[in-house]
Each structure stands twice: as structure tokens, then as C-alpha cells.
């Protein structure tokens, strides 16, 4: 029974509520893979006019974008966890809010190619190690919105002090359009912050679970709580670069 889920049971007995950090990966790959994108000099992007796609606007992907077809095993586990949280909240009366996060990137993250790639990108520049644009023609035009951990913490602090406004709600949480960046644009930010460039190879083949463009439309949580992210990709890169510099001796053997 759901009442025996140990972590949720502990929260029910000891805490006032539960904030679950879900993921933008719960949204279906197929509709995201066929967005009507335009190729600009440094990125892919949506046209400014209405695309006629449910849950999508120039601001990004909203909470009602389709999530009813395949999404990757990782996305499936996140969506399953969301459902368990909702069921337990209803049965146990536990206040729950679900945040579907975009890419969280900032200092303290040990970057790897499959998780934490934006930290890895800064660290590779710092240590002078090569990189690769993978997929979508190998040009680095794919786009994500980045969320600084401090911006996320500020939102969570507001949520746990506003259960009456957020309990039972699901929010898309990310850097939004202002916090969006292509990998090519991010490379330029790394070069500026670190003061060096590195070789970047091109691999045009695209993974079947990768998507060309994702930006969180955080309008719902902004309207509800007045929260918005304030740390753009440039600030994120600068903070990561400083963290790498301070911890260079340790990170040199960890980040490859």
C-alpha cells in the first residue's frame, strides 16, 4: 500500500509537506522532436507566432504539453514518482508540490557527459580538454534553459511557506526563455569566463532520446508566487568557473 512508502510516510509524520523535484524529461519525446524550429546563426528556435501546438508557446513548454507517449526510462521513472506523490497526498493528506525542473546547473556539480554536461563544458575549458557537439548535425545548435541552484532554492523556500497556494500543484521550473542557451552559445560563454578555447569536434548522429529544443515556460509558478529566476547562463558559467578554479586540484582527476 502507498501508506507504507517509507520516505513519504516519514514526511507525513515529521514534516509539513513535500516538494518533489521532477524533470522536464517527463514530456514525450516524439512531439518535442518535431517542433517547428528555425535554424538561426547560433541556435534552433521557435517562430514567434503561435505554432498551434497544445502546451507550447514562444515562452516555452507549459505543464499541459503532451506526456502520454514514450519519454525515456529516466523520464518514465520521474512521471511514475509524480503519480505516487499525488496518490499519497490524496490518501494521507500530505501537502505536496511537484516541480518539473529544466536543466539545473551550477557550482558543486560533478559534470559528466550524460548528466551535468554544462558543468563538464566549463571544466573542460578550464583544463584545456576537448569537447564534442553531438547530434542535430553536430553544430551545437540544440537549446536548453538553465536553472541556477540558488534560484531553485529560493523557489522551494517560498513554496514551503505557502502550502495553501501550491499544495497539489505541478509547476514547470526552469530558466525560461531568458535563461535559454544553445551549446554553441554556451561555448562562447565558457571561453569568456575561462579565457581559453578548446577543440570542439562534431558528431552529427542524434540519440533517439535526445531533443533539439526545450525551454521551460514558468509562467504558472511566476503568476502564483511571483518567483522568477534571476541568474542567467552567463552568471551560471562564471560561478562554475570560479568553483573549478578553487577546487582545481581535486577536480582535475574527477572531471575527464
PDB file of C-alpha atoms in Angstrom:
ATOM      1  CA  UNK A   1       0.000   0.000   0.000  1.00  0.00           C
ATOM      2  CA  UNK A   2       1.047   3.612  -0.623  1.00  0.00           C
ATOM      3  CA  UNK A   3       0.866   4.252   3.119  1.00  0.00           C
ATOM      4  CA  UNK A   4       3.923   2.033   3.502  1.00  0.00           C
ATOM      5  CA  UNK A   5       6.175   4.052   1.197  1.00  0.00           C
ATOM      6  CA  UNK A   6       8.935   4.813   3.744  1.00  0.00           C
ATOM      7  CA  UNK A   7      10.083   8.264   2.593  1.00  0.00           C
ATOM      8  CA  UNK A   8       6.565   9.643   2.195  1.00  0.00           C
ATOM      9  CA  UNK A   9       5.462   8.069   5.470  1.00  0.00           C
ATOM     10  CA  UNK A  10       8.384   9.753   7.235  1.00  0.00           C
ATOM     11  CA  UNK A  11       7.392  13.094   5.727  1.00  0.00           C
ATOM     12  CA  UNK A  12       3.793  12.617   6.776  1.00  0.00           C
ATOM     13  CA  UNK A  13       4.851  12.071  10.380  1.00  0.00           C
ATOM     14  CA  UNK A  14       7.647  14.631  10.636  1.00  0.00           C
ATOM     15  CA  UNK A  15       7.175  17.412   8.065  1.00  0.00           C
ATOM     16  CA  UNK A  16       4.589  19.915   6.939  1.00  0.00           C
ATOM     17  CA  UNK A  17       4.736  18.920   3.288  1.00  0.00           C
ATOM     18  CA  UNK A  18       6.793  17.565   0.414  1.00  0.00           C
ATOM     19  CA  UNK A  19       8.407  19.303  -2.567  1.00  0.00           C
ATOM     20  CA  UNK A  20       9.215  16.790  -5.298  1.00  0.00           C
ATOM     21  CA  UNK A  21      11.839  17.716  -7.892  1.00  0.00           C
ATOM     22  CA  UNK A  22      10.666  16.085 -11.068  1.00  0.00           C
ATOM     23  CA  UNK A  23      12.048  16.671 -14.542  1.00  0.00           C
ATOM     24  CA  UNK A  24      11.219  18.159 -17.920  1.00  0.00           C
ATOM     25  CA  UNK A  25      12.040  14.703 -19.257  1.00  0.00           C
ATOM     26  CA  UNK A  26       8.524  13.535 -18.382  1.00  0.00           C
ATOM     27  CA  UNK A  27       7.320  15.213 -21.592  1.00  0.00           C
ATOM     28  CA  UNK A  28       7.006  12.961 -24.631  1.00  0.00           C
ATOM     29  CA  UNK A  29       9.975  12.800 -26.974  1.00  0.00           C
ATOM     30  CA  UNK A  30       8.017  12.491 -30.223  1.00  0.00           C
ATOM     31  CA  UNK A  31       6.218  15.871 -30.112  1.00  0.00           C
ATOM     32  CA  UNK A  32       9.362  17.583 -28.800  1.00  0.00           C
ATOM     33  CA  UNK A  33      11.443  16.074 -31.607  1.00  0.00           C
ATOM     34  CA  UNK A  34       9.175  17.520 -34.296  1.00  0.00           C
ATOM     35  CA  UNK A  35       8.761  21.081 -33.060  1.00  0.00           C
ATOM     36  CA  UNK A  36       8.624  23.618 -35.928  1.00  0.00           C
ATOM     37  CA  UNK A  37      12.100  25.011 -35.275  1.00  0.00           C
ATOM     38  CA  UNK A  38      14.052  27.547 -37.291  1.00  0.00           C
ATOM     39  CA  UNK A  39      17.839  27.402 -37.613  1.00  0.00           C
ATOM     40  CA  UNK A  40      19.387  30.700 -36.559  1.00  0.00           C
ATOM     41  CA  UNK A  41      23.134  31.518 -36.693  1.00  0.00           C
ATOM     42  CA  UNK A  42      23.839  30.154 -33.189  1.00  0.00           C
ATOM     43  CA  UNK A  43      20.734  28.189 -32.189  1.00  0.00           C
ATOM     44  CA  UNK A  44      17.477  26.493 -33.034  1.00  0.00           C
ATOM     45  CA  UNK A  45      14.373  28.422 -32.026  1.00  0.00           C
ATOM     46  CA  UNK A  46      10.608  28.607 -32.306  1.00  0.00           C
ATOM     47  CA  UNK A  47       8.896  31.141 -34.546  1.00  0.00           C
ATOM     48  CA  UNK A  48       7.313  33.962 -32.542  1.00  0.00           C
ATOM     49  CA  UNK A  49       3.832  33.324 -33.912  1.00  0.00           C
ATOM     50  CA  UNK A  50       1.526  30.719 -32.372  1.00  0.00           C
ATOM     51  CA  UNK A  51       2.559  27.233 -33.506  1.00  0.00           C
ATOM     52  CA  UNK A  52      -0.848  25.741 -32.759  1.00  0.00           C
ATOM     53  CA  UNK A  53       0.660  23.055 -30.518  1.00  0.00           C
ATOM     54  CA  UNK A  54      -1.079  22.391 -27.209  1.00  0.00           C
ATOM     55  CA  UNK A  55       1.060  23.400 -24.238  1.00  0.00           C
ATOM     56  CA  UNK A  56       3.619  25.278 -26.335  1.00  0.00           C
ATOM     57  CA  UNK A  57       4.224  28.991 -26.854  1.00  0.00           C
ATOM     58  CA  UNK A  58       7.159  31.259 -27.641  1.00  0.00           C
ATOM     59  CA  UNK A  59       7.774  31.275 -23.857  1.00  0.00           C
ATOM     60  CA  UNK A  60       8.404  27.528 -23.925  1.00  0.00           C
ATOM     61  CA  UNK A  61       6.795  24.274 -22.804  1.00  0.00           C
ATOM     62  CA  UNK A  62       3.921  24.526 -20.322  1.00  0.00           C
ATOM     63  CA  UNK A  63       2.579  21.949 -17.871  1.00  0.00           C
ATOM     64  CA  UNK A  64      -0.111  20.718 -20.279  1.00  0.00           C
ATOM     65  CA  UNK A  65       2.306  19.747 -23.064  1.00  0.00           C
ATOM     66  CA  UNK A  66       1.789  16.074 -24.061  1.00  0.00           C
ATOM     67  CA  UNK A  67       3.329  13.440 -21.802  1.00  0.00           C
ATOM     68  CA  UNK A  68       1.284  10.453 -22.950  1.00  0.00           C
ATOM     69  CA  UNK A  69       3.863   8.698 -25.154  1.00  0.00           C
ATOM     70  CA  UNK A  70       7.427   7.469 -24.657  1.00  0.00           C
ATOM     71  CA  UNK A  71       9.901   9.755 -22.912  1.00  0.00           C
ATOM     72  CA  UNK A  72      12.996   7.659 -21.885  1.00  0.00           C
ATOM     73  CA  UNK A  73      13.354   5.364 -18.888  1.00  0.00           C
ATOM     74  CA  UNK A  74      14.557   8.278 -16.759  1.00  0.00           C
ATOM     75  CA  UNK A  75      11.524  10.361 -17.687  1.00  0.00           C
ATOM     76  CA  UNK A  76       9.219   7.409 -17.064  1.00  0.00           C
ATOM     77  CA  UNK A  77      10.551   6.940 -13.516  1.00  0.00           C
ATOM     78  CA  UNK A  78      10.082  10.654 -12.795  1.00  0.00           C
ATOM     79  CA  UNK A  79       6.498  10.590 -14.078  1.00  0.00           C
ATOM     80  CA  UNK A  80       5.765   7.445 -12.053  1.00  0.00           C
ATOM     81  CA  UNK A  81       7.117   9.181  -8.945  1.00  0.00           C
ATOM     82  CA  UNK A  82       4.854  12.165  -9.622  1.00  0.00           C
ATOM     83  CA  UNK A  83       1.834   9.846  -9.691  1.00  0.00           C
ATOM     84  CA  UNK A  84       2.844   8.203  -6.421  1.00  0.00           C
ATOM     85  CA  UNK A  85       3.232  11.613  -4.786  1.00  0.00           C
ATOM     86  CA  UNK A  86      -0.229  12.643  -5.949  1.00  0.00           C
ATOM     87  CA  UNK A  87      -1.839   9.416  -4.731  1.00  0.00           C
ATOM     88  CA  UNK A  88      -0.121   9.566  -1.360  1.00  0.00           C
ATOM     89  CA  UNK A  89      -1.047  13.228  -0.921  1.00  0.00           C
ATOM     90  CA  UNK A  90      -4.684  12.398  -1.558  1.00  0.00           C
ATOM     91  CA  UNK A  91      -4.739   9.372   0.765  1.00  0.00           C
ATOM     92  CA  UNK A  92      -2.564  10.701   3.583  1.00  0.00           C
ATOM     93  CA  UNK A  93      -3.476  14.376   3.422  1.00  0.00           C
ATOM     94  CA  UNK A  94       0.157  15.358   2.905  1.00  0.00           C
ATOM     95  CA  UNK A  95       0.712  18.728   1.167  1.00  0.00           C
ATOM     96  CA  UNK A  96       2.721  18.049  -1.987  1.00  0.00           C
ATOM     97  CA  UNK A  97       4.035  20.261  -4.781  1.00  0.00           C
ATOM     98  CA  UNK A  98       5.734  18.947  -7.930  1.00  0.00           C
ATOM     99  CA  UNK A  99       8.417  20.961  -9.740  1.00  0.00           C
ATOM    100  CA  UNK A 100       9.277  19.787 -13.246  1.00  0.00           C
ATOM    101  CA  UNK A 101      12.783  21.191 -13.492  1.00  0.00           C
ATOM    102  CA  UNK A 102      14.682  22.101 -16.601  1.00  0.00           C
ATOM    103  CA  UNK A 103      18.463  21.729 -16.548  1.00  0.00           C
ATOM    104  CA  UNK A 104      19.869  22.541 -13.100  1.00  0.00           C
ATOM    105  CA  UNK A 105      23.457  23.742 -13.497  1.00  0.00           C
ATOM    106  CA  UNK A 106      25.820  25.388 -11.066  1.00  0.00           C
ATOM    107  CA  UNK A 107      28.891  25.094  -8.845  1.00  0.00           C
ATOM    108  CA  UNK A 108      29.343  21.875  -6.901  1.00  0.00           C
ATOM    109  CA  UNK A 109      28.059  19.636  -9.684  1.00  0.00           C
ATOM    110  CA  UNK A 110      30.477  16.967 -10.880  1.00  0.00           C
ATOM    111  CA  UNK A 111      29.870  17.125 -14.603  1.00  0.00           C
ATOM    112  CA  UNK A 112      29.607  14.042 -16.754  1.00  0.00           C
ATOM    113  CA  UNK A 113      28.632  13.627 -20.393  1.00  0.00           C
ATOM    114  CA  UNK A 114      25.282  12.024 -19.563  1.00  0.00           C
ATOM    115  CA  UNK A 115      24.440  14.188 -16.516  1.00  0.00           C
ATOM    116  CA  UNK A 116      25.845  17.596 -15.677  1.00  0.00           C
ATOM    117  CA  UNK A 117      27.108  18.356 -19.173  1.00  0.00           C
ATOM    118  CA  UNK A 118      27.019  22.124 -18.591  1.00  0.00           C
ATOM    119  CA  UNK A 119      29.427  21.834 -15.665  1.00  0.00           C
ATOM    120  CA  UNK A 120      31.556  19.464 -17.721  1.00  0.00           C
ATOM    121  CA  UNK A 121      31.682  22.061 -20.521  1.00  0.00           C
ATOM    122  CA  UNK A 122      33.145  24.705 -18.188  1.00  0.00           C
ATOM    123  CA  UNK A 123      35.597  22.261 -16.595  1.00  0.00           C
ATOM    124  CA  UNK A 124      36.865  21.011 -19.964  1.00  0.00           C
ATOM    125  CA  UNK A 125      37.582  24.604 -20.938  1.00  0.00           C
ATOM    126  CA  UNK A 126      39.418  25.172 -17.660  1.00  0.00           C
ATOM    127  CA  UNK A 127      41.602  22.095 -18.072  1.00  0.00           C
ATOM    128  CA  UNK A 128      42.053  22.517 -21.827  1.00  0.00           C
ATOM    129  CA  UNK A 129      40.412  19.229 -22.753  1.00  0.00           C
ATOM    130  CA  UNK A 130      38.480  18.610 -25.982  1.00  0.00           C
ATOM    131  CA  UNK A 131      34.694  18.573 -26.388  1.00  0.00           C
ATOM    132  CA  UNK A 132      32.157  17.410 -28.949  1.00  0.00           C
ATOM    133  CA  UNK A 133      28.880  18.752 -30.293  1.00  0.00           C
ATOM    134  CA  UNK A 134      26.753  15.615 -30.530  1.00  0.00           C
ATOM    135  CA  UNK A 135      23.565  15.261 -32.556  1.00  0.00           C
ATOM    136  CA  UNK A 136      21.434  17.564 -34.687  1.00  0.00           C
ATOM    137  CA  UNK A 137      24.137  17.918 -37.315  1.00  0.00           C
ATOM    138  CA  UNK A 138      26.946  18.362 -34.798  1.00  0.00           C
ATOM    139  CA  UNK A 139      26.719  22.173 -34.839  1.00  0.00           C
ATOM    140  CA  UNK A 140      25.830  22.765 -31.181  1.00  0.00           C
ATOM    141  CA  UNK A 141      22.550  24.498 -32.020  1.00  0.00           C
ATOM    142  CA  UNK A 142      20.403  22.475 -29.586  1.00  0.00           C
ATOM    143  CA  UNK A 143      18.865  24.603 -26.812  1.00  0.00           C
ATOM    144  CA  UNK A 144      18.107  24.132 -23.116  1.00  0.00           C
ATOM    145  CA  UNK A 145      17.125  26.531 -20.349  1.00  0.00           C
ATOM    146  CA  UNK A 146      19.422  26.543 -17.333  1.00  0.00           C
ATOM    147  CA  UNK A 147      18.382  26.935 -13.696  1.00  0.00           C
ATOM    148  CA  UNK A 148      20.897  28.031 -11.057  1.00  0.00           C
ATOM    149  CA  UNK A 149      20.590  26.024  -7.804  1.00  0.00           C
ATOM    150  CA  UNK A 150      20.216  29.264  -5.831  1.00  0.00           C
ATOM    151  CA  UNK A 151      17.180  30.240  -7.915  1.00  0.00           C
ATOM    152  CA  UNK A 152      15.666  26.814  -7.289  1.00  0.00           C
ATOM    153  CA  UNK A 153      16.333  27.043  -3.541  1.00  0.00           C
ATOM    154  CA  UNK A 154      14.649  30.434  -3.413  1.00  0.00           C
ATOM    155  CA  UNK A 155      11.549  28.956  -5.071  1.00  0.00           C
ATOM    156  CA  UNK A 156      11.422  25.960  -2.735  1.00  0.00           C
ATOM    157  CA  UNK A 157      11.697  28.287   0.272  1.00  0.00           C
ATOM    158  CA  UNK A 158       8.667  30.204  -0.993  1.00  0.00           C
ATOM    159  CA  UNK A 159       6.728  27.016  -1.631  1.00  0.00           C
ATOM    160  CA  UNK A 160       7.249  25.529   1.831  1.00  0.00           C
ATOM    161  CA  UNK A 161       5.980  28.783   3.313  1.00  0.00           C
ATOM    162  CA  UNK A 162       2.953  28.894   1.014  1.00  0.00           C
ATOM    163  CA  UNK A 163       1.375  25.429   1.137  1.00  0.00           C
ATOM    164  CA  UNK A 164      -2.109  26.872   0.813  1.00  0.00           C
ATOM    165  CA  UNK A 165      -1.133  28.335  -2.582  1.00  0.00           C
ATOM    166  CA  UNK A 166       0.857  25.448  -4.047  1.00  0.00           C
ATOM    167  CA  UNK A 167      -0.281  22.154  -2.497  1.00  0.00           C
ATOM    168  CA  UNK A 168      -1.490  19.757  -5.166  1.00  0.00           C
ATOM    169  CA  UNK A 169       0.036  21.824  -7.952  1.00  0.00           C
ATOM    170  CA  UNK A 170       2.545  20.908 -10.655  1.00  0.00           C
ATOM    171  CA  UNK A 171       4.868  23.593 -11.987  1.00  0.00           C
ATOM    172  CA  UNK A 172       7.392  23.847 -14.776  1.00  0.00           C
ATOM    173  CA  UNK A 173      10.504  25.329 -13.208  1.00  0.00           C
ATOM    174  CA  UNK A 174      13.493  26.471 -15.213  1.00  0.00           C
ATOM    175  CA  UNK A 175      15.473  29.377 -16.529  1.00  0.00           C
ATOM    176  CA  UNK A 176      12.816  30.091 -19.128  1.00  0.00           C
ATOM    177  CA  UNK A 177      13.450  31.881 -22.395  1.00  0.00           C
ATOM    178  CA  UNK A 178      15.738  34.437 -20.723  1.00  0.00           C
ATOM    179  CA  UNK A 179      17.788  31.552 -19.312  1.00  0.00           C
ATOM    180  CA  UNK A 180      17.950  29.530 -22.518  1.00  0.00           C
ATOM    181  CA  UNK A 181      21.205  28.863 -24.319  1.00  0.00           C
ATOM    182  CA  UNK A 182      22.457  26.713 -27.156  1.00  0.00           C
ATOM    183  CA  UNK A 183      25.558  24.601 -26.721  1.00  0.00           C
ATOM    184  CA  UNK A 184      27.367  26.819 -29.237  1.00  0.00           C
ATOM    185  CA  UNK A 185      26.382  29.948 -27.303  1.00  0.00           C
ATOM    186  CA  UNK A 186      27.412  28.253 -24.066  1.00  0.00           C
ATOM    187  CA  UNK A 187      30.832  27.515 -25.548  1.00  0.00           C
ATOM    188  CA  UNK A 188      31.329  31.247 -26.138  1.00  0.00           C
ATOM    189  CA  UNK A 189      30.383  31.968 -22.504  1.00  0.00           C
ATOM    190  CA  UNK A 190      32.905  29.367 -21.327  1.00  0.00           C
ATOM    191  CA  UNK A 191      35.643  30.880 -23.455  1.00  0.00           C
ATOM    192  CA  UNK A 192      34.894  34.313 -21.988  1.00  0.00           C
ATOM    193  CA  UNK A 193      34.821  33.103 -18.383  1.00  0.00           C
ATOM    194  CA  UNK A 194      37.862  30.838 -18.559  1.00  0.00           C
ATOM    195  CA  UNK A 195      39.956  32.775 -21.042  1.00  0.00           C
ATOM    196  CA  UNK A 196      40.739  29.876 -23.351  1.00  0.00           C
ATOM    197  CA  UNK A 197      39.176  27.927 -26.189  1.00  0.00           C
ATOM    198  CA  UNK A 198      39.331  24.170 -26.734  1.00  0.00           C
ATOM    199  CA  UNK A 199      38.885  21.909 -29.729  1.00  0.00           C
ATOM    200  CA  UNK A 200      35.209  21.044 -30.302  1.00  0.00           C
ATOM    201  CA  UNK A 201      34.550  18.123 -32.646  1.00  0.00           C
ATOM    202  CA  UNK A 202      31.282  17.485 -34.484  1.00  0.00           C
ATOM    203  CA  UNK A 203      29.224  14.291 -34.259  1.00  0.00           C
ATOM    204  CA  UNK A 204      26.055  14.702 -36.358  1.00  0.00           C
ATOM    205  CA  UNK A 205      24.308  11.488 -35.245  1.00  0.00           C
ATOM    206  CA  UNK A 206      21.419  12.134 -32.839  1.00  0.00           C
ATOM    207  CA  UNK A 207      20.471   9.832 -29.975  1.00  0.00           C
ATOM    208  CA  UNK A 208      16.848   8.604 -30.194  1.00  0.00           C
ATOM    209  CA  UNK A 209      16.142  10.003 -26.707  1.00  0.00           C
ATOM    210  CA  UNK A 210      17.637  13.446 -27.348  1.00  0.00           C
ATOM    211  CA  UNK A 211      15.583  16.509 -28.272  1.00  0.00           C
ATOM    212  CA  UNK A 212      16.629  19.634 -30.182  1.00  0.00           C
ATOM    213  CA  UNK A 213      14.969  22.311 -28.047  1.00  0.00           C
ATOM    214  CA  UNK A 214      13.489  22.573 -24.586  1.00  0.00           C
ATOM    215  CA  UNK A 215      12.649  25.765 -22.691  1.00  0.00           C
ATOM    216  CA  UNK A 216      10.527  25.793 -19.525  1.00  0.00           C
ATOM    217  CA  UNK A 217       7.533  28.095 -19.537  1.00  0.00           C
ATOM    218  CA  UNK A 218       7.499  29.014 -15.826  1.00  0.00           C
ATOM    219  CA  UNK A 219       4.526  31.398 -16.161  1.00  0.00           C
ATOM    220  CA  UNK A 220       2.303  29.329 -13.873  1.00  0.00           C
ATOM    221  CA  UNK A 221       4.602  29.409 -10.836  1.00  0.00           C
ATOM    222  CA  UNK A 222       5.571  33.019 -11.571  1.00  0.00           C
ATOM    223  CA  UNK A 223       1.913  34.045 -11.553  1.00  0.00           C
ATOM    224  CA  UNK A 224       1.214  32.006  -8.408  1.00  0.00           C
ATOM    225  CA  UNK A 225       4.189  33.061  -6.243  1.00  0.00           C
ATOM    226  CA  UNK A 226       5.873  35.954  -8.029  1.00  0.00           C
ATOM    227  CA  UNK A 227       9.046  33.870  -8.430  1.00  0.00           C
ATOM    228  CA  UNK A 228      11.310  34.145 -11.450  1.00  0.00           C
ATOM    229  CA  UNK A 229      14.923  33.043 -11.994  1.00  0.00           C
ATOM    230  CA  UNK A 230      17.460  35.874 -11.756  1.00  0.00           C
ATOM    231  CA  UNK A 231      20.762  34.157 -12.629  1.00  0.00           C
ATOM    232  CA  UNK A 232      21.265  33.849 -16.403  1.00  0.00           C
ATOM    233  CA  UNK A 233      23.593  31.392 -18.165  1.00  0.00           C
ATOM    234  CA  UNK A 234      26.481  33.886 -18.023  1.00  0.00           C
ATOM    235  CA  UNK A 235      26.251  34.003 -14.213  1.00  0.00           C
ATOM    236  CA  UNK A 236      25.967  30.205 -14.061  1.00  0.00           C
ATOM    237  CA  UNK A 237      29.130  29.811 -16.139  1.00  0.00           C
ATOM    238  CA  UNK A 238      31.004  32.340 -14.020  1.00  0.00           C
ATOM    239  CA  UNK A 239      30.006  30.596 -10.780  1.00  0.00           C
ATOM    240  CA  UNK A 240      31.012  27.179 -12.116  1.00  0.00           C
ATOM    241  CA  UNK A 241      34.331  28.539 -13.425  1.00  0.00           C
ATOM    242  CA  UNK A 242      35.142  30.033 -10.029  1.00  0.00           C
ATOM    243  CA  UNK A 243      34.271  26.768  -8.269  1.00  0.00           C
ATOM    244  CA  UNK A 244      36.504  24.820 -10.663  1.00  0.00           C
ATOM    245  CA  UNK A 245      39.380  27.246 -10.082  1.00  0.00           C
ATOM    246  CA  UNK A 246      39.095  26.953  -6.314  1.00  0.00           C
ATOM    247  CA  UNK A 247      38.909  23.137  -6.431  1.00  0.00           C
ATOM    248  CA  UNK A 248      41.259  22.557  -9.356  1.00  0.00           C
ATOM    249  CA  UNK A 249      43.496  20.012  -7.609  1.00  0.00           C
ATOM    250  CA  UNK A 250      40.560  17.767  -6.712  1.00  0.00           C
ATOM    251  CA  UNK A 251      38.561  18.161  -9.912  1.00  0.00           C
ATOM    252  CA  UNK A 252      41.454  17.520 -12.283  1.00  0.00           C
ATOM    253  CA  UNK A 253      41.215  13.783 -11.559  1.00  0.00           C
ATOM    254  CA  UNK A 254      37.415  13.643 -11.361  1.00  0.00           C
ATOM    255  CA  UNK A 255      36.273  15.548 -14.431  1.00  0.00           C
ATOM    256  CA  UNK A 256      37.755  13.957 -17.537  1.00  0.00           C
TER     257      UNK A 256
END
